[in-house]
Short mmCIF file of C-alpha atoms in Angstrom, two decimals:
data_model
loop_
_atom_site.label_atom_id
_atom_site.label_comp_id
_atom_site.label_asym_id
_atom_site.label_seq_id
_atom_site.Cartn_x
_atom_site.Cartn_y
_atom_site.Cartn_z
CA MET A 1 32.73 24.47 -18.89
CA PRO A 2 32.32 24.99 -22.60
CA THR A 3 28.93 26.68 -23.89
CA SER A 4 29.30 25.87 -27.40
CA TYR A 5 28.66 22.12 -28.56
CA ASP A 6 27.76 20.11 -31.74
CA ALA A 7 24.29 19.09 -30.36
CA ILE A 8 22.14 20.01 -27.40
CA ILE A 9 19.86 17.16 -26.25
CA LEU A 10 16.78 18.34 -24.14
CA GLY A 11 15.75 15.52 -21.89
CA ALA A 12 17.96 12.79 -20.06
CA GLY A 13 15.45 10.13 -20.35
CA ALA A 14 15.70 6.82 -22.49
CA ALA A 15 15.52 8.50 -26.01
CA GLY A 16 17.73 11.42 -24.88
CA LEU A 17 20.56 9.36 -23.32
CA MET A 18 20.66 6.96 -26.31
CA CYS A 19 20.87 9.60 -28.69
CA ALA A 20 23.72 11.33 -26.72
CA ALA A 21 25.75 8.11 -26.44
CA ARG A 22 25.47 7.27 -29.98
CA ALA A 23 26.32 10.77 -31.06
CA GLY A 24 29.21 11.10 -28.62
CA GLN A 25 30.77 7.99 -29.61
CA ARG A 26 30.75 9.25 -33.22
CA GLY A 27 32.90 12.25 -32.07
CA LYS A 28 30.36 14.83 -31.62
CA ARG A 29 30.53 17.35 -28.80
CA VAL A 30 27.28 16.59 -27.04
CA LEU A 31 25.50 18.50 -24.12
CA VAL A 32 22.35 16.87 -22.46
CA LEU A 33 20.19 19.28 -20.14
CA GLU A 34 17.70 17.59 -17.77
CA ARG A 35 15.48 19.52 -15.67
CA ALA A 36 15.11 16.73 -13.05
CA GLU A 37 17.61 16.27 -10.35
CA LYS A 38 18.88 13.01 -11.82
CA PRO A 39 18.67 11.28 -15.20
CA GLY A 40 16.49 8.29 -16.26
CA LYS A 41 13.59 9.07 -13.65
CA LYS A 42 11.07 7.34 -15.75
CA ILE A 43 13.36 4.38 -16.62
CA LEU A 44 13.89 3.85 -12.62
CA ILE A 45 10.24 3.48 -11.91
CA SER A 46 9.35 1.34 -14.92
CA GLY A 47 8.60 -2.32 -14.63
CA GLY A 48 8.04 -2.02 -10.92
CA GLY A 49 11.84 -0.97 -10.72
CA ARG A 50 13.00 -3.62 -13.10
CA CYS A 51 12.52 -1.84 -16.19
CA ASN A 52 10.72 -3.67 -18.94
CA PHE A 53 13.59 -2.39 -21.36
CA THR A 54 12.17 -3.88 -24.60
CA ASN A 55 10.01 -6.40 -26.20
CA ILE A 56 11.44 -9.06 -28.42
CA GLY A 57 8.66 -9.11 -30.68
CA ALA A 58 8.69 -5.21 -31.22
CA GLY A 59 7.46 -4.36 -34.86
CA PRO A 60 5.62 -1.35 -36.53
CA THR A 61 2.17 -3.11 -35.79
CA ASN A 62 2.74 -2.56 -31.96
CA TYR A 63 2.52 1.21 -32.43
CA LEU A 64 -0.11 3.85 -32.80
CA SER A 65 0.59 7.11 -34.97
CA ALA A 66 -1.29 9.17 -37.40
CA ASN A 67 1.21 7.69 -39.87
CA PRO A 68 1.51 4.02 -39.02
CA HIS A 69 4.44 3.53 -41.51
CA PHE A 70 6.45 6.17 -39.77
CA ALA A 71 8.22 3.94 -37.29
CA LYS A 72 9.22 1.15 -39.54
CA SER A 73 12.60 2.70 -40.64
CA ALA A 74 13.96 3.31 -37.12
CA LEU A 75 12.70 0.02 -35.53
CA ALA A 76 14.21 -1.95 -38.60
CA ARG A 77 17.76 -0.44 -38.01
CA TYR A 78 17.81 -0.69 -34.29
CA THR A 79 15.94 -3.83 -33.08
CA ALA A 80 15.21 -5.21 -29.72
CA ARG A 81 18.03 -7.91 -30.36
CA ASP A 82 20.34 -4.83 -30.85
CA PHE A 83 19.50 -3.51 -27.46
CA LEU A 84 19.68 -6.78 -25.86
CA ASP A 85 23.19 -7.13 -27.18
CA LEU A 86 24.09 -3.92 -25.43
CA VAL A 87 22.30 -4.94 -22.13
CA GLU A 88 24.14 -8.40 -22.24
CA SER A 89 27.56 -6.65 -23.10
CA TYR A 90 27.35 -5.08 -19.66
CA GLY A 91 26.62 -8.35 -17.84
CA ILE A 92 22.92 -7.23 -16.92
CA ALA A 93 20.90 -10.34 -16.06
CA TRP A 94 17.32 -10.37 -17.53
CA HIS A 95 14.22 -12.51 -17.84
CA GLU A 96 11.41 -12.90 -20.13
CA LYS A 97 7.84 -12.47 -18.83
CA THR A 98 4.88 -12.91 -20.63
CA LEU A 99 4.47 -11.78 -24.33
CA GLY A 100 8.03 -11.06 -24.99
CA GLN A 101 8.51 -8.54 -22.13
CA LEU A 102 12.15 -8.28 -21.15
CA PHE A 103 12.96 -7.22 -17.70
CA CYS A 104 16.25 -6.72 -15.49
CA ASP A 105 16.54 -9.48 -13.06
CA SER A 106 17.90 -6.97 -10.53
CA SER A 107 17.21 -3.29 -10.98
CA ALA A 108 16.31 -0.51 -13.50
CA LYS A 109 19.07 1.34 -11.97
CA GLN A 110 21.42 -0.74 -14.23
CA ILE A 111 19.92 0.26 -17.40
CA VAL A 112 20.45 3.99 -16.38
CA GLU A 113 24.04 3.15 -15.31
CA MET A 114 24.48 1.46 -18.57
CA LEU A 115 23.35 4.54 -20.72
CA LEU A 116 25.43 6.94 -18.64
CA GLU A 117 28.60 4.92 -19.28
CA GLU A 118 27.66 4.58 -22.88
CA CYS A 119 27.55 8.60 -22.78
CA ALA A 120 30.77 8.67 -20.79
CA LYS A 121 32.49 6.57 -23.56
CA GLY A 122 31.47 9.57 -25.83
CA ASP A 123 32.61 12.24 -23.42
CA VAL A 124 28.88 13.38 -23.38
CA THR A 125 28.23 16.14 -20.83
CA VAL A 126 25.14 15.45 -18.90
CA ARG A 127 23.59 18.24 -16.71
CA CYS A 128 20.71 17.81 -14.37
CA SER A 129 18.56 20.43 -12.35
CA GLU A 130 18.73 22.65 -15.57
CA GLU A 131 15.53 24.54 -16.13
CA VAL A 132 15.40 25.88 -19.71
CA THR A 133 14.12 29.30 -19.93
CA SER A 134 14.44 29.98 -23.56
CA VAL A 135 15.32 28.58 -26.81
CA ALA A 136 16.33 30.65 -29.65
CA HIS A 137 17.46 30.05 -33.23
CA GLY A 138 19.77 32.43 -35.24
CA ASP A 139 23.14 31.01 -36.30
CA GLY A 140 22.46 27.76 -34.73
CA PHE A 141 20.32 27.02 -31.50
CA ALA A 142 20.77 29.01 -28.24
CA VAL A 143 19.48 27.27 -25.15
CA THR A 144 19.26 29.42 -21.86
CA THR A 145 18.95 27.93 -18.35
CA GLN A 146 19.42 29.42 -14.95
CA THR A 147 23.28 28.54 -15.33
CA GLY A 148 23.71 30.03 -18.61
CA THR A 149 23.33 29.98 -22.44
CA TYR A 150 24.54 26.98 -24.55
CA THR A 151 24.88 26.95 -28.44
CA ALA A 152 24.85 24.22 -31.06
CA PRO A 153 24.00 23.82 -34.75
CA ALA A 154 21.79 20.94 -33.70
CA LEU A 155 18.83 20.64 -31.18
CA VAL A 156 17.05 17.35 -30.13
CA ILE A 157 13.77 17.42 -28.40
CA ALA A 158 13.72 14.50 -25.93
CA THR A 159 11.55 15.74 -23.12
CA GLY A 160 8.86 13.35 -23.65
CA GLY A 161 5.09 13.85 -23.26
CA PRO A 162 2.78 14.99 -20.32
CA SER A 163 2.15 11.59 -18.66
CA ILE A 164 2.99 10.93 -15.14
CA PRO A 165 3.22 14.87 -14.15
CA LYS A 166 4.43 14.00 -10.67
CA MET A 167 7.54 12.72 -12.23
CA GLY A 168 7.95 16.39 -13.63
CA ALA A 169 6.36 15.58 -17.22
CA THR A 170 4.98 18.55 -19.08
CA GLY A 171 3.97 19.51 -22.51
CA PHE A 172 7.25 21.41 -23.14
CA ALA A 173 8.20 19.29 -26.30
CA TYR A 174 4.88 20.59 -27.92
CA ASP A 175 5.48 24.15 -26.99
CA LEU A 176 8.99 23.93 -28.31
CA ALA A 177 7.81 22.29 -31.68
CA ARG A 178 5.07 24.89 -32.11
CA GLN A 179 7.53 27.66 -31.61
CA PHE A 180 9.54 26.46 -34.74
CA GLY A 181 6.36 25.72 -36.60
CA LEU A 182 6.07 22.13 -36.41
CA LYS A 183 2.65 20.67 -36.12
CA VAL A 184 1.45 18.73 -33.25
CA VAL A 185 -1.04 15.84 -33.06
CA GLU A 186 -3.41 16.66 -30.05
CA PRO A 187 -2.06 14.58 -27.09
CA ARG A 188 -4.26 12.39 -25.11
CA PRO A 189 -3.50 9.93 -22.18
CA ALA A 190 -2.72 6.31 -23.20
CA LEU A 191 -2.12 3.05 -21.26
CA VAL A 192 -4.44 4.72 -18.71
CA PRO A 193 -7.27 3.18 -16.51
CA LEU A 194 -10.95 3.78 -17.89
CA THR A 195 -13.43 5.35 -15.47
CA LEU A 196 -17.16 4.05 -15.05
CA GLY A 197 -20.22 5.94 -14.18
CA GLY A 198 -24.16 5.58 -14.34
CA GLU A 199 -25.48 2.14 -14.02
CA GLU A 200 -21.97 0.55 -14.55
CA VAL A 201 -20.90 2.21 -10.99
CA LEU A 202 -21.87 -1.14 -9.46
CA PHE A 203 -18.57 -2.75 -10.89
CA ARG A 204 -16.66 -0.57 -8.65
CA ASP A 205 -18.09 -2.55 -5.91
CA ILE A 206 -15.62 -5.47 -6.84
CA SER A 207 -12.61 -3.14 -6.55
CA GLY A 208 -9.56 -5.64 -6.58
CA VAL A 209 -11.13 -8.50 -8.63
CA SER A 210 -9.29 -9.48 -11.67
CA ALA A 211 -9.95 -11.81 -14.86
CA PRO A 212 -8.52 -12.99 -18.05
CA VAL A 213 -10.42 -11.26 -20.94
CA VAL A 214 -10.40 -9.97 -24.53
CA ALA A 215 -10.82 -6.26 -24.54
CA THR A 216 -11.57 -4.58 -27.74
CA ALA A 217 -11.69 -0.77 -28.65
CA ASN A 218 -11.95 0.36 -32.25
CA LYS A 219 -11.60 -3.09 -33.50
CA THR A 220 -8.39 -3.68 -31.76
CA ARG A 221 -8.28 -6.74 -29.44
CA PHE A 222 -6.06 -7.35 -26.30
CA ALA A 223 -6.08 -10.65 -24.51
CA GLU A 224 -4.83 -10.16 -20.98
CA ALA A 225 -6.13 -9.48 -17.51
CA ALA A 226 -8.71 -6.86 -16.69
CA LEU A 227 -8.86 -5.45 -13.01
CA PHE A 228 -11.86 -3.70 -11.58
CA THR A 229 -10.94 -0.52 -9.35
CA HIS A 230 -12.78 1.83 -7.25
CA ARG A 231 -13.11 4.16 -10.28
CA GLY A 232 -13.54 1.64 -13.03
CA LEU A 233 -11.52 -0.65 -15.23
CA SER A 234 -7.66 -1.38 -15.25
CA GLY A 235 -5.35 -4.19 -15.78
CA PRO A 236 -3.06 -4.91 -18.98
CA ALA A 237 -6.17 -5.66 -21.30
CA ILE A 238 -7.98 -2.35 -20.51
CA LEU A 239 -4.71 -0.29 -20.35
CA GLN A 240 -3.77 -1.43 -24.02
CA ALA A 241 -7.48 -0.83 -25.18
CA SER A 242 -7.30 2.51 -23.62
CA SER A 243 -4.85 3.65 -26.28
CA TYR A 244 -7.47 3.09 -28.91
CA TRP A 245 -10.57 4.04 -27.19
CA ARG A 246 -12.01 7.56 -27.62
CA PRO A 247 -14.46 9.35 -25.35
CA GLY A 248 -18.04 8.38 -26.29
CA GLU A 249 -17.27 5.25 -27.67
CA PRO A 250 -17.96 1.93 -26.18
CA LEU A 251 -15.43 -0.82 -24.86
CA PHE A 252 -16.12 -4.45 -25.53
CA VAL A 253 -15.16 -7.10 -22.89
CA ASP A 254 -15.25 -10.87 -23.79
CA PHE A 255 -15.58 -12.32 -20.26
CA ILE A 256 -15.40 -15.97 -21.18
CA PRO A 257 -12.74 -15.93 -23.87
CA GLU A 258 -12.01 -19.73 -23.51
CA ARG A 259 -15.69 -20.50 -24.41
CA THR A 260 -18.12 -20.12 -27.07
CA ALA A 261 -21.50 -18.21 -27.02
CA GLU A 262 -23.10 -21.74 -26.92
CA TRP A 263 -21.48 -22.33 -23.55
CA LEU A 264 -24.61 -22.11 -21.30
CA MET A 265 -26.61 -24.20 -23.80
CA ASP A 266 -24.08 -26.97 -23.63
CA ALA A 267 -24.07 -26.68 -19.93
CA LYS A 268 -27.88 -27.00 -20.02
CA ARG A 269 -27.58 -30.37 -21.86
CA GLY A 270 -24.86 -31.64 -19.44
CA ASN A 271 -26.35 -30.29 -16.08
CA PRO A 272 -30.01 -29.11 -16.40
CA ARG A 273 -30.36 -28.52 -12.80
CA SER A 274 -27.40 -26.01 -12.51
CA GLY A 275 -28.04 -22.38 -12.89
CA VAL A 276 -26.47 -19.46 -14.83
CA ARG A 277 -24.99 -18.05 -11.46
CA THR A 278 -23.32 -21.26 -10.82
CA GLN A 279 -21.83 -21.60 -14.04
CA LEU A 280 -20.48 -18.26 -13.94
CA ARG A 281 -18.84 -18.70 -10.66
CA GLU A 282 -17.12 -21.74 -12.11
CA ALA A 283 -15.70 -19.66 -14.99
CA LEU A 284 -15.01 -16.29 -13.17
CA PRO A 285 -14.18 -14.90 -9.89
CA ALA A 286 -17.36 -15.10 -7.58
CA ARG A 287 -17.95 -11.67 -7.05
CA LEU A 288 -17.68 -10.86 -10.76
CA ALA A 289 -19.77 -13.71 -11.54
CA ASP A 290 -22.45 -12.48 -9.06
CA ILE A 291 -22.61 -8.98 -10.73
CA LEU A 292 -22.77 -10.53 -14.31
CA ALA A 293 -25.53 -12.74 -13.22
CA ASP A 294 -27.56 -10.13 -11.62
CA LYS A 295 -27.27 -8.14 -14.94
CA LEU A 296 -28.26 -10.96 -17.07
CA GLY A 297 -31.29 -11.61 -14.91
CA LEU A 298 -31.79 -15.37 -15.85
CA ASP A 299 -32.83 -17.09 -12.64
CA GLY A 300 -33.89 -20.61 -12.20
CA ASP A 301 -32.38 -23.92 -13.59
CA LEU A 302 -30.90 -24.01 -17.05
CA GLY A 303 -33.21 -26.78 -17.95
CA ASN A 304 -36.12 -24.32 -17.70
CA LEU A 305 -34.45 -21.63 -19.65
CA THR A 306 -34.93 -21.46 -23.44
CA ASP A 307 -31.82 -22.15 -25.61
CA LYS A 308 -32.55 -18.60 -27.21
CA ALA A 309 -32.17 -16.87 -23.72
CA LEU A 310 -29.05 -18.73 -22.93
CA ARG A 311 -27.37 -18.13 -26.38
CA SER A 312 -28.28 -14.26 -25.85
CA ALA A 313 -26.51 -14.43 -22.44
CA GLY A 314 -23.67 -16.16 -24.04
CA GLU A 315 -23.25 -13.58 -26.81
CA ARG A 316 -23.55 -10.77 -24.25
CA LEU A 317 -20.86 -12.28 -22.12
CA LYS A 318 -18.59 -12.63 -25.27
CA ARG A 319 -19.28 -9.03 -26.05
CA TRP A 320 -20.13 -7.17 -22.91
CA THR A 321 -20.48 -3.48 -23.57
CA PHE A 322 -19.15 -0.87 -21.39
CA HIS A 323 -19.64 2.91 -21.78
CA PRO A 324 -16.58 4.46 -19.93
CA ASN A 325 -17.12 8.07 -19.08
CA GLY A 326 -13.44 9.03 -19.28
CA THR A 327 -10.01 8.19 -18.37
CA GLU A 328 -7.94 8.54 -15.22
CA GLY A 329 -6.00 11.24 -17.27
CA PHE A 330 -2.38 12.14 -17.62
CA ALA A 331 -1.77 11.64 -14.01
CA LYS A 332 -2.26 7.99 -14.26
CA ALA A 333 -1.34 7.43 -17.99
CA GLU A 334 1.84 5.55 -18.73
CA VAL A 335 2.30 7.25 -21.93
CA THR A 336 1.01 9.74 -24.37
CA VAL A 337 -0.89 9.11 -27.71
CA GLY A 338 -0.21 12.16 -30.14
CA GLY A 339 2.82 14.58 -30.08
CA ILE A 340 5.00 16.16 -32.65
CA SER A 341 3.61 15.21 -36.03
CA THR A 342 5.50 12.57 -37.88
CA ALA A 343 4.60 14.37 -41.19
CA GLU A 344 7.17 17.05 -39.98
CA LEU A 345 10.08 14.63 -39.52
CA SER A 346 12.13 12.49 -41.61
CA SER A 347 11.69 8.83 -40.58
CA LYS A 348 15.26 7.96 -41.15
CA THR A 349 16.99 10.78 -39.16
CA MET A 350 14.16 12.21 -37.13
CA GLN A 351 15.24 15.63 -38.31
CA ALA A 352 12.38 18.39 -38.84
CA LYS A 353 12.05 18.56 -42.74
CA ARG A 354 11.35 22.24 -42.51
CA PHE A 355 13.88 23.20 -39.87
CA PRO A 356 17.34 21.69 -40.45
CA GLY A 357 19.21 21.09 -37.25
CA LEU A 358 15.97 20.46 -35.12
CA TYR A 359 15.17 16.76 -34.18
CA ALA A 360 12.49 15.17 -32.23
CA ILE A 361 12.74 11.60 -30.79
CA GLY A 362 10.89 9.27 -28.11
CA GLU A 363 7.69 10.09 -26.63
CA ALA A 364 7.77 13.52 -27.85
CA VAL A 365 6.80 12.33 -31.16
CA ASP A 366 3.29 11.01 -32.43
CA VAL A 367 4.58 7.38 -31.99
CA THR A 368 3.03 5.39 -29.07
CA GLY A 369 3.70 1.84 -28.18
CA TRP A 370 1.73 -0.88 -26.58
CA LEU A 371 2.21 -1.88 -22.87
CA GLY A 372 4.99 -4.33 -22.53
CA GLY A 373 8.44 -2.73 -23.52
CA TYR A 374 7.40 -1.32 -26.89
CA ASN A 375 7.81 2.46 -25.81
CA PHE A 376 11.35 1.73 -24.56
CA GLN A 377 12.23 0.07 -27.96
CA TRP A 378 10.99 3.18 -29.72
CA ALA A 379 13.10 5.29 -27.47
CA TRP A 380 16.28 3.38 -28.35
CA ALA A 381 15.46 3.15 -31.97
CA SER A 382 14.53 6.83 -32.55
CA GLY A 383 17.56 7.89 -30.31
CA VAL A 384 19.91 5.97 -32.47
CA ALA A 385 18.27 7.29 -35.65
CA ALA A 386 19.10 10.85 -34.48
CA GLY A 387 22.24 10.05 -32.90
CA ASP A 388 23.70 8.36 -36.14
CA ALA A 389 22.36 11.61 -38.12
CA LEU A 390 23.74 14.43 -35.94
#
């Protein structure tokens, strides 16, 4: 087996395989090294095994980064439609769920097989169960694993972030970036459940209950379902908001997104002998309604309660304040916010500005998408950007 290549890509995930296929089909001799026993492990578990492989509405506003403009170039040059064309060219059946989320009808394995076939078309070498022990730079890059040393003038960091460590995820990308003098934006868990403590612990008693809400963190709002868990809050709306939430800050939840703050006052006019608890039970799951009613502490008929008290209750339900005491951490986080600083990279090629030949793509970079296929689209787009530049 040769030990010298045009490019070595570390990581056989979504971004790494896409980059390898693109470069290989351009005639480059490409080696992909993966520490897991098989490629695409995170792809295989995504979307409940059906892979939410992109989002048809993906654009720069769906991403977090210290530089919100960085992702524009790659996302504009390789769109969700471009990836969908590739999927359809392989005859992979797909369907759209809510909010533009595209999934395989059958299995996430089809996406991995497609990417490996694309790599094969470019004669890419993919080696799994390769543990990188050192990366050196002299006349090009030298990557040593337990099987030998491989050299190339270009090295692509595509090893992801530390989210889901049980899948083998580590902070290796950041260590490597720092080795070559690149700045790293402090990583933190994203798309992750939030934990509750103190007086809010009683919400854990309704573990398993979900309701449509609008969750707001740092002025960013998400209208989807919230799920109460034995540790706190989860569900799509909370996972989305978690990427924007910071420790010590409040999280606001609108429990009655289809109603106004005057809702209980209106109910009083129409049904003065009804109670707050009864009205809440008509709008929300009973167990959640009961906890909120207990917290509001407005007993008796609506007709006997003042408009001021009812308006205040409505306003509280529209902006219920939670004080999470943390998150469930990288173990439960779907992705990572932070990573290799975009200030270090070219937005066109993903190459390090101060270290020619070194590239970083995918989740290793400080670009994090919303829930719903956006992170895969960043993997494809950044992979293509680097693959076309190698």
